[in-house]
XYZ file of C-alpha atoms in Angstrom:
485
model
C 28.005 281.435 226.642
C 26.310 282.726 223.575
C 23.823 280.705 220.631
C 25.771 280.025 217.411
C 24.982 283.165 215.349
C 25.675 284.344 211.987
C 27.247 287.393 210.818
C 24.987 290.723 209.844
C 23.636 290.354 206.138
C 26.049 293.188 204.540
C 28.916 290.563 204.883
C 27.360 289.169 202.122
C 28.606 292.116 200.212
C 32.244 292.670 202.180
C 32.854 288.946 201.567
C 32.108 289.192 197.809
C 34.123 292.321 197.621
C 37.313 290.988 199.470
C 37.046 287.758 196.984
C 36.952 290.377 194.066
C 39.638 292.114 195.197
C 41.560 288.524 195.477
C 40.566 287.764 192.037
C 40.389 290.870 190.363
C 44.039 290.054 188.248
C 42.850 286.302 187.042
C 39.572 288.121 186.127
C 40.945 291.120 184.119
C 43.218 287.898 182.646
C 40.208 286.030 181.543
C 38.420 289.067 180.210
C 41.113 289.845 178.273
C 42.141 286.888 176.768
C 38.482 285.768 176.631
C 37.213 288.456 174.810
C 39.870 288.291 171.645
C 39.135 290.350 169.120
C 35.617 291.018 169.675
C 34.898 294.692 170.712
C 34.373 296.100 174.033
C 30.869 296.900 173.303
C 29.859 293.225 172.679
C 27.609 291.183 174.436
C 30.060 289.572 175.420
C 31.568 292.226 177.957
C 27.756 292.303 179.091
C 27.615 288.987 179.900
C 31.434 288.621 181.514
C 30.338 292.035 183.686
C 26.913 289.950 184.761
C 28.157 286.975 185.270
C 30.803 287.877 187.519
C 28.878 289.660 189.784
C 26.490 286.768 189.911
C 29.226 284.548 190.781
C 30.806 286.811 193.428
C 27.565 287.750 194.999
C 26.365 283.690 194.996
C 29.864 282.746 196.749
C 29.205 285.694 199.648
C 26.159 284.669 199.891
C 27.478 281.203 200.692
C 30.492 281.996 203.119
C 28.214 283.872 204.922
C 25.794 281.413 205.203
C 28.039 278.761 206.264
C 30.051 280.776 208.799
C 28.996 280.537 211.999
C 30.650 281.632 215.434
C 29.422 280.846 219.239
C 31.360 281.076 222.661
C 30.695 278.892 225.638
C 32.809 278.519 229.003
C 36.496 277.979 227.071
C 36.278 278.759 223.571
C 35.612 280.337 220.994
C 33.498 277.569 218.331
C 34.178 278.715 214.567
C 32.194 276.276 211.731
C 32.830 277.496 207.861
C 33.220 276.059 204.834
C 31.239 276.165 201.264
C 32.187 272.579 200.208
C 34.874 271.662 202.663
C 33.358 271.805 206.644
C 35.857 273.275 208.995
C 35.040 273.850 212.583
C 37.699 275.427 214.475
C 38.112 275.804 218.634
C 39.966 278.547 219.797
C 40.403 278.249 223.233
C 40.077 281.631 225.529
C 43.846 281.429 226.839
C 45.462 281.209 223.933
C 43.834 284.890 222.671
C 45.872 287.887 223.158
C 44.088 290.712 221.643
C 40.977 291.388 220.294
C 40.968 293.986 217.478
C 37.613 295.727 216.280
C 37.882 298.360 213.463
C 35.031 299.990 211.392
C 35.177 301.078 208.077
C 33.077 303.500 206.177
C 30.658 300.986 205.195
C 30.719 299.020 208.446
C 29.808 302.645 210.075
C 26.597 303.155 208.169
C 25.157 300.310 209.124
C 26.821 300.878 212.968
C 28.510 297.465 212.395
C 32.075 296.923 213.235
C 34.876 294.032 212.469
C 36.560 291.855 214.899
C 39.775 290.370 214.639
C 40.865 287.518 217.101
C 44.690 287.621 217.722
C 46.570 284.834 219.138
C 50.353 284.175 219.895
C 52.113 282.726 216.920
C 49.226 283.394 214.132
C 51.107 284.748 211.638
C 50.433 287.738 209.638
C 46.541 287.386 209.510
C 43.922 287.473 212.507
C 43.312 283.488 213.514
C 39.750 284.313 213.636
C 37.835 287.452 211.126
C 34.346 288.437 211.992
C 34.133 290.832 208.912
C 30.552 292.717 210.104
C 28.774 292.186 213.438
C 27.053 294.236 215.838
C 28.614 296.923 218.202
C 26.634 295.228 220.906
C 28.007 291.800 219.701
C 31.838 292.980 219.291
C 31.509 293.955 222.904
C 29.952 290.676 223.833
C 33.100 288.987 222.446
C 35.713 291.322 224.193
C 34.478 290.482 227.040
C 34.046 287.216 227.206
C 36.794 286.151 225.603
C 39.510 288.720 226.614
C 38.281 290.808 229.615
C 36.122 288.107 231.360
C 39.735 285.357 230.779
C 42.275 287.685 231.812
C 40.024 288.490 235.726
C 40.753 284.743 235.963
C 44.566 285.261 234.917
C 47.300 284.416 236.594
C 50.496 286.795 236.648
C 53.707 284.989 236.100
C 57.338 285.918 237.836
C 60.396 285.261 236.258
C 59.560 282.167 234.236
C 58.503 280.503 237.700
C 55.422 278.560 237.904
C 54.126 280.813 241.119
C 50.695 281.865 240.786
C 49.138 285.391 242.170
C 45.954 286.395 241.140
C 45.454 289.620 240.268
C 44.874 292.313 242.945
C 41.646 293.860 243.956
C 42.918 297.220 242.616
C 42.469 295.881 239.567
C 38.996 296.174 239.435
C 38.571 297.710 235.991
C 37.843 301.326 234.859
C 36.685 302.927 231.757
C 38.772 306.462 231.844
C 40.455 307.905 228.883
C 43.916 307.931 230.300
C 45.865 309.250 227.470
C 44.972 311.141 224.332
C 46.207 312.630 221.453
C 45.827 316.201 221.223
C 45.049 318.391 217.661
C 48.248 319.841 218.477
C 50.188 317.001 218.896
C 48.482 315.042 215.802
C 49.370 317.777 213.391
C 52.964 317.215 214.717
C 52.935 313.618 214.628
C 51.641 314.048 210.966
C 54.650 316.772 209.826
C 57.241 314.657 211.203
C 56.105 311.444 210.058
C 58.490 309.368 208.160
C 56.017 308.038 206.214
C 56.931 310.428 203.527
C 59.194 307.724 202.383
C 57.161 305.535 201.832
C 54.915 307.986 199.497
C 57.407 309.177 197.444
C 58.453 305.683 197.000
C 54.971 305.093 195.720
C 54.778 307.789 194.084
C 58.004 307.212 191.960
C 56.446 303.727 191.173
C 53.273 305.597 189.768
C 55.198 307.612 187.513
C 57.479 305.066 185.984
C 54.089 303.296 185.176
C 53.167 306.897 183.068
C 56.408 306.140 181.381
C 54.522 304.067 178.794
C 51.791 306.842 178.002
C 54.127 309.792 177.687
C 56.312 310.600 174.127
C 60.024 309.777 173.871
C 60.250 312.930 172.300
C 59.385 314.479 175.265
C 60.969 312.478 177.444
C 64.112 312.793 176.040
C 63.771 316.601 175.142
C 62.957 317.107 178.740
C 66.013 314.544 180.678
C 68.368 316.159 177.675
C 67.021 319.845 179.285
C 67.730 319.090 182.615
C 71.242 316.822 182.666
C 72.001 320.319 180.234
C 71.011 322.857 183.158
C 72.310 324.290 185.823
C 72.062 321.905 189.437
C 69.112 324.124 190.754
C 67.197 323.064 187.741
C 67.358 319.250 188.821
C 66.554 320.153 192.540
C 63.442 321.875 191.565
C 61.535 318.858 190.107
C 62.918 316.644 193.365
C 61.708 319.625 195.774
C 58.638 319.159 194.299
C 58.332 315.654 194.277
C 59.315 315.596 197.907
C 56.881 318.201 198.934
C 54.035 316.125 197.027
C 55.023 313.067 198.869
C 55.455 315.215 202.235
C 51.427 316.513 201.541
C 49.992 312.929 200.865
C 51.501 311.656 204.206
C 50.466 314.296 206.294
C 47.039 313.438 205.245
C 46.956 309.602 205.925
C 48.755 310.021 209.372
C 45.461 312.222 210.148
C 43.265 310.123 208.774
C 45.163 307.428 210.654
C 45.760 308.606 213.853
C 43.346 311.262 214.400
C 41.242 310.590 217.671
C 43.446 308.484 219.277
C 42.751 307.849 222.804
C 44.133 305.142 225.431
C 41.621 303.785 228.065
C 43.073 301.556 230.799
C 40.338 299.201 232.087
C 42.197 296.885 235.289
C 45.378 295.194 233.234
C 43.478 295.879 229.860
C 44.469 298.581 227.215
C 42.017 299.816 224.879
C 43.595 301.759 221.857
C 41.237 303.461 219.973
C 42.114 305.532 216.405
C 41.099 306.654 213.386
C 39.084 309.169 211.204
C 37.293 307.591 208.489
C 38.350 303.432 209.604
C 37.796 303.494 213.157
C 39.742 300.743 214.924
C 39.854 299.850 218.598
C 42.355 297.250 220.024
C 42.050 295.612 223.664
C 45.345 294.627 224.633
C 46.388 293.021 228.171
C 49.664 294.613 229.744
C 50.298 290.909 230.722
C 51.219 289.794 227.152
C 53.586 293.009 226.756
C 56.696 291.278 225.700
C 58.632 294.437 225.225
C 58.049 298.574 224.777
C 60.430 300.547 221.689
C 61.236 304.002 221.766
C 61.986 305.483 218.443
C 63.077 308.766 217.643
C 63.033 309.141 213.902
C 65.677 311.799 212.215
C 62.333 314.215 211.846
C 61.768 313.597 215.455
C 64.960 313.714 217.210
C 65.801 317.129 217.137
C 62.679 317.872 218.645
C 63.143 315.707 221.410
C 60.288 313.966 220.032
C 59.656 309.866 220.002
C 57.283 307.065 219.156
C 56.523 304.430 221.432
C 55.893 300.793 220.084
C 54.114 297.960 222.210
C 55.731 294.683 221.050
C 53.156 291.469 222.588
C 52.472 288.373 221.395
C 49.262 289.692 219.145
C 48.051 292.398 217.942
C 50.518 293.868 215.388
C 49.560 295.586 212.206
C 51.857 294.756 209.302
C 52.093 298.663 208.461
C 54.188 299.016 212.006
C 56.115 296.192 211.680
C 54.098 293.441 213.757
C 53.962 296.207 216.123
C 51.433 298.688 218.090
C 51.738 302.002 218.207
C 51.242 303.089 222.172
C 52.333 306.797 221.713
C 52.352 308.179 218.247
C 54.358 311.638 219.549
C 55.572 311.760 223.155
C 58.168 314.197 224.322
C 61.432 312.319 225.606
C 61.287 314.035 228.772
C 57.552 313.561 229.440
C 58.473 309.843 228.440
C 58.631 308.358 231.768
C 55.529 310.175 233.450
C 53.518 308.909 230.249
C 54.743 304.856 230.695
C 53.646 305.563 234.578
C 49.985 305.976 233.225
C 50.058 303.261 231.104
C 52.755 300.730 231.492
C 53.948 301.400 235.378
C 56.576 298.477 235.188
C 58.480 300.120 232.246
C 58.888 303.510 233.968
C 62.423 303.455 234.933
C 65.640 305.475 233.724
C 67.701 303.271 231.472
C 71.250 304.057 231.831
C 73.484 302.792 228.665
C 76.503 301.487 229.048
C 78.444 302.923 225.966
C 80.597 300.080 223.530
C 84.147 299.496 223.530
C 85.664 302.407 221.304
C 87.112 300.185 219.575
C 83.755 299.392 218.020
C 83.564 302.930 216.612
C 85.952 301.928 213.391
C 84.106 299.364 212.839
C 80.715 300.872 212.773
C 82.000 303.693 210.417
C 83.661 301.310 207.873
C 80.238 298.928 207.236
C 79.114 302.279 206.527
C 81.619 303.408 204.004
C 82.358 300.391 202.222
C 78.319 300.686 200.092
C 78.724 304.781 200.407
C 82.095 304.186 198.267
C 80.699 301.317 195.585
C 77.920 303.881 194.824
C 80.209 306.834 195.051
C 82.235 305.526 191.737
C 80.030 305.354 189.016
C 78.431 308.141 190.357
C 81.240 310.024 189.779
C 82.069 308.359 186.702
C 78.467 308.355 184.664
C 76.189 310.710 186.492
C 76.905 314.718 185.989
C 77.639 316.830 189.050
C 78.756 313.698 190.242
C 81.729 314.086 192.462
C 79.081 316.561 194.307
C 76.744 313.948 194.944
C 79.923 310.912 195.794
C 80.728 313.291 198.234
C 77.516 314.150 199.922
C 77.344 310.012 199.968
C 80.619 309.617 201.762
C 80.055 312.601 204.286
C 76.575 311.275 205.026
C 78.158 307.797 205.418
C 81.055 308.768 207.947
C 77.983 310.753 209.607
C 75.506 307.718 209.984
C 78.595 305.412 211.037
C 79.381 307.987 214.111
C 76.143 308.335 215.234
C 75.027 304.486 214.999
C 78.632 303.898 217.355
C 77.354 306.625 219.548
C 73.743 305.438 219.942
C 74.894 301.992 220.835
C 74.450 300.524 224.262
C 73.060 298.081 226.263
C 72.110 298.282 229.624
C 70.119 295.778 232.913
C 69.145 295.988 236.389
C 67.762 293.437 238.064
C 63.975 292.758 235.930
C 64.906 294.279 232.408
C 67.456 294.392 229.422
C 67.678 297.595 227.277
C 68.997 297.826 224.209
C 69.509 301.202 221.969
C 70.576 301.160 218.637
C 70.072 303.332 215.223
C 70.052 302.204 211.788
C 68.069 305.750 210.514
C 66.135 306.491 213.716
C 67.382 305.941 216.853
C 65.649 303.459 218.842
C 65.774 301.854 222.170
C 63.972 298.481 223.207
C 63.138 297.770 226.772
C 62.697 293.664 227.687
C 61.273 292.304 230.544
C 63.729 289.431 231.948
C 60.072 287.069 231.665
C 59.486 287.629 228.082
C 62.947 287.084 226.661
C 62.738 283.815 224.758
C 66.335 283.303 224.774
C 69.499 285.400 224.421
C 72.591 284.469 221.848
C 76.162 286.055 222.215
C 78.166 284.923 218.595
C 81.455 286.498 217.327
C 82.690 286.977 213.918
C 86.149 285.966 212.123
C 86.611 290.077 212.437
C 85.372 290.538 215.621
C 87.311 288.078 217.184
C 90.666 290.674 216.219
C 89.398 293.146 218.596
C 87.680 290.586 221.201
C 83.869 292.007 220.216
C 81.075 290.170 220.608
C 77.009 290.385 218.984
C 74.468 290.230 221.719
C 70.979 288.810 220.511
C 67.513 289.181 222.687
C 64.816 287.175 221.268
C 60.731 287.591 222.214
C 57.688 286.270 221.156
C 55.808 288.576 218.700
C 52.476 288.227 216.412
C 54.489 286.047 214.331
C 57.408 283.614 215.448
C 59.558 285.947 217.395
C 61.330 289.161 217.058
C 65.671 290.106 217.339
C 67.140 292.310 219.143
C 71.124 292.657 218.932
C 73.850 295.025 220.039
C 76.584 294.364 217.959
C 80.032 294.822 218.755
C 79.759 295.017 222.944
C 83.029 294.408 224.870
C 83.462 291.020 226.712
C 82.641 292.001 229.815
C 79.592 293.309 228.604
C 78.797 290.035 226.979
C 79.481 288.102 229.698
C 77.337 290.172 232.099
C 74.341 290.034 230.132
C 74.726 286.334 229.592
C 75.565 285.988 233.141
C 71.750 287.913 234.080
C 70.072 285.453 231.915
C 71.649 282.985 233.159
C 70.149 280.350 235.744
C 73.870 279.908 237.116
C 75.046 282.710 239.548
């Protein structure tokens, strides 16, 4: 039970900046229009500049003031509001994780954020506490996560039996698992986020499109469609290596010091260079684990392991948390047993029909083929490139067949399936929401089915589907779920 307190003063400033980031487009709007045809070094710029500030800095000023946060026996007590009150209750059950990150700022002043995840929130934390004390954050962790989940109750199979937890589960504060130098600057090579950078960066330079010539534009596009084909791989090399540079920096930056401590049935994922962020997570809410070996990764034998629960997700990994940013495949199992016992099991897959294979390969090269003739028609060297698409195509289709698989025993359902990287979900029996079999007009010709695995996530729910299993594998899985036997 704690007094209703206030957040630390610098809020003021991180609220006023995150409402200036929020309004920084109507602003530039206003300034623009507002201003005319009078000069930039008016008084009136001056007094836009001035008066903005004064505005943001007076409505900080006033969120913080009217935000106000205490805990007693079952909740959480939230009151806010400039003109409108709100007070919001969240009670203790209902939170799932409790995520506290500090950013540069935050750090100088040794303050930290803390976001309070519940099942079902939705992209953003329920609950933001944008600058408080470390000795505070820690206050809240445990008496709204650590102090609830002692109390908790584990549940079996959707039954209503209670067991409290076991005395073993007294908890511990050891590092249990942690990223070495070594395997960050691997992590960091292979990432895939180099696809997302050189998207970005292609964005950035169609927005220079504006500032550069024609002339030059065209002289230089005229020069290169004219050259040889090793004349237009150089500037994509280069692109690509550009991109490949960026993201090896922000996966360091991201991931660097990235330990696991395992307190009782608690995780506590800590990361990060220059925003350190630390999120408690209880194994209990665990609705499923993902194994993904990207196309970097696989031939490595290298994966990433995902934690799906029902809070807790980032919106960079897909709703998801990141439990092992690089873990060898065949150190896989012996890493789980540290840190999620109940998921360290060999998942045999049993393979689809082949009759599934054509399939698989054909949704593949019906796009590879509408792309492959205008490139061949408009683009030059273009029959090179059609046919890079259509081998690449036939490639994907073959290996997506070959991936495929589903698999159960008598607690779990595994699924493995690649669309790029190959990835494998493993789903406790409990946590499955509900499970959907459906068949196509196509797939009823060759009697295939699309299996469906639902769970609760940060948001509504995530899918999970094996597409084209045999009927006997449908039936078996539906068969498991099933209450009839």
């Amino acid at each position: 039970m704690s007094k209703r307190k206030r957040l630390h003063p610098v809020a003021i400033f991180l609220l006023s900046f995150s409402a200036l980031k929020e309004l920084i487009i109507p602003m530039v709007a206003a300034f623009i229009f507002g201003r005319g045809a009078t000069p930039l070094d008016s008084s009136f710029t001056a007094y836009f500049i001035s008066g903005g500030f004064l505005v943001l800095g007076l409505y900080g000023y006033l969120k913080w003031l009217t935000f106000t946060y205490e805990i007693d026996d079952q909740q959480l007590k939230i009151r806010q509001g400039i003109f409108i009150k709100k007070q919001r209750y969240i009670r203790k059950e209902r939170i799932y994780s409790i995520d506290i990150t500090a950013g540069v700022l935050q750090r100088l002043f040794h303050l930290v954020a803390v976001k309070v995840e519940t099942a079902g929130g939705g992209n953003e934390p329920e609950v933001s506490l944008t600058a408080v004390t470390e000795q505070d954050a820690d206050f809240l962790k445990n008496q709204l996560l650590i102090s609830h989940s002692q109390e908790e109750v584990s549940e079996v199979d959707n039954e209503a039996i209670q067991i409290p937890l076991s005395p073993e589960t007294e908890f511990k504060n050891d590092t249990v698992w942690k990223l070495s130098n070594q395997n960050l600057l691997l992590t960091a090579l292979t990432s895939s986020g180099v696809g997302i950078v050189l998207m970005a960066l292609i964005a950035l330079l169609s927005q220079l499109e504006g500032w550069i010539p024609d002339e030059f534009l065209i002289d230089t596009f005229g020069y290169l469609f004219q050259s040889s084909i090793i004349f237009l791989i150089i500037p994509v090399m280069i692109i690509i290596i550009l991109a490949w540079f960026v993201s090896i920096i922000g996966t360091v930056i991201k991931y660097g010091k990235f330990t696991i401590n395992k307190k009782g049935d608690e995780i506590e994922i800590t990361r990060g260079i220059l925003e350190k962020r630390q999120l408690t997570l209880s194994l209990t809410r665990i609705t499923a684990i993902r194994v993904v070996e990207s196309i970097l990764r696989q031939p490595f034998g290298l994966a990433t392991v995902y934690v799906e629960s029902a809070g807790g997700g980032s919106k960079d990994e897909q709703l998801s948390t990141v439990l092992f940013p690089i873990v060898r495949k065949k150190q896989l199992l012996e890493q789980l047993a540290e840190i999620v016992p109940e998921y360290a099991f060999e998942q045999p897959l049993e393979p689809l029909p082949k009759r599934a294979r054509k399939r698989y390969i054909i949704r593949k090269l019906i796009p590879a083929a509408l792309i492959a003739v205008p490139l061949i028609y408009f683009i030059p060297y273009g029959s090179v490139g059609a046919t890079i698409l259509l081998g690449l195509a036939l490639l994907l289709g073959s290996l997506q067949y070959k991936n495929a698989g589903i698999g159960i025993n008598s607690r779990f359902l595994w699924i493995s399936f690649r669309t790029i990287s190959k990835t494998l979900v493993i789903i406790p029996k409990r946590r499955i929401q509900a499970i959907e079999a459906r068949q196509s007009f196509i797939q009823r010709f060759r009697s295939l089915f699309t299996v469906q695995a639902s769970i609760l996530t940060s948001i509504s729910g995530k899918s999970f589907s094996s597409v084209d299993v045999g009927e006997e594998q449908k039936d078996a899985v539906l068969a498991w779920y099933s209450y009839k036997k």
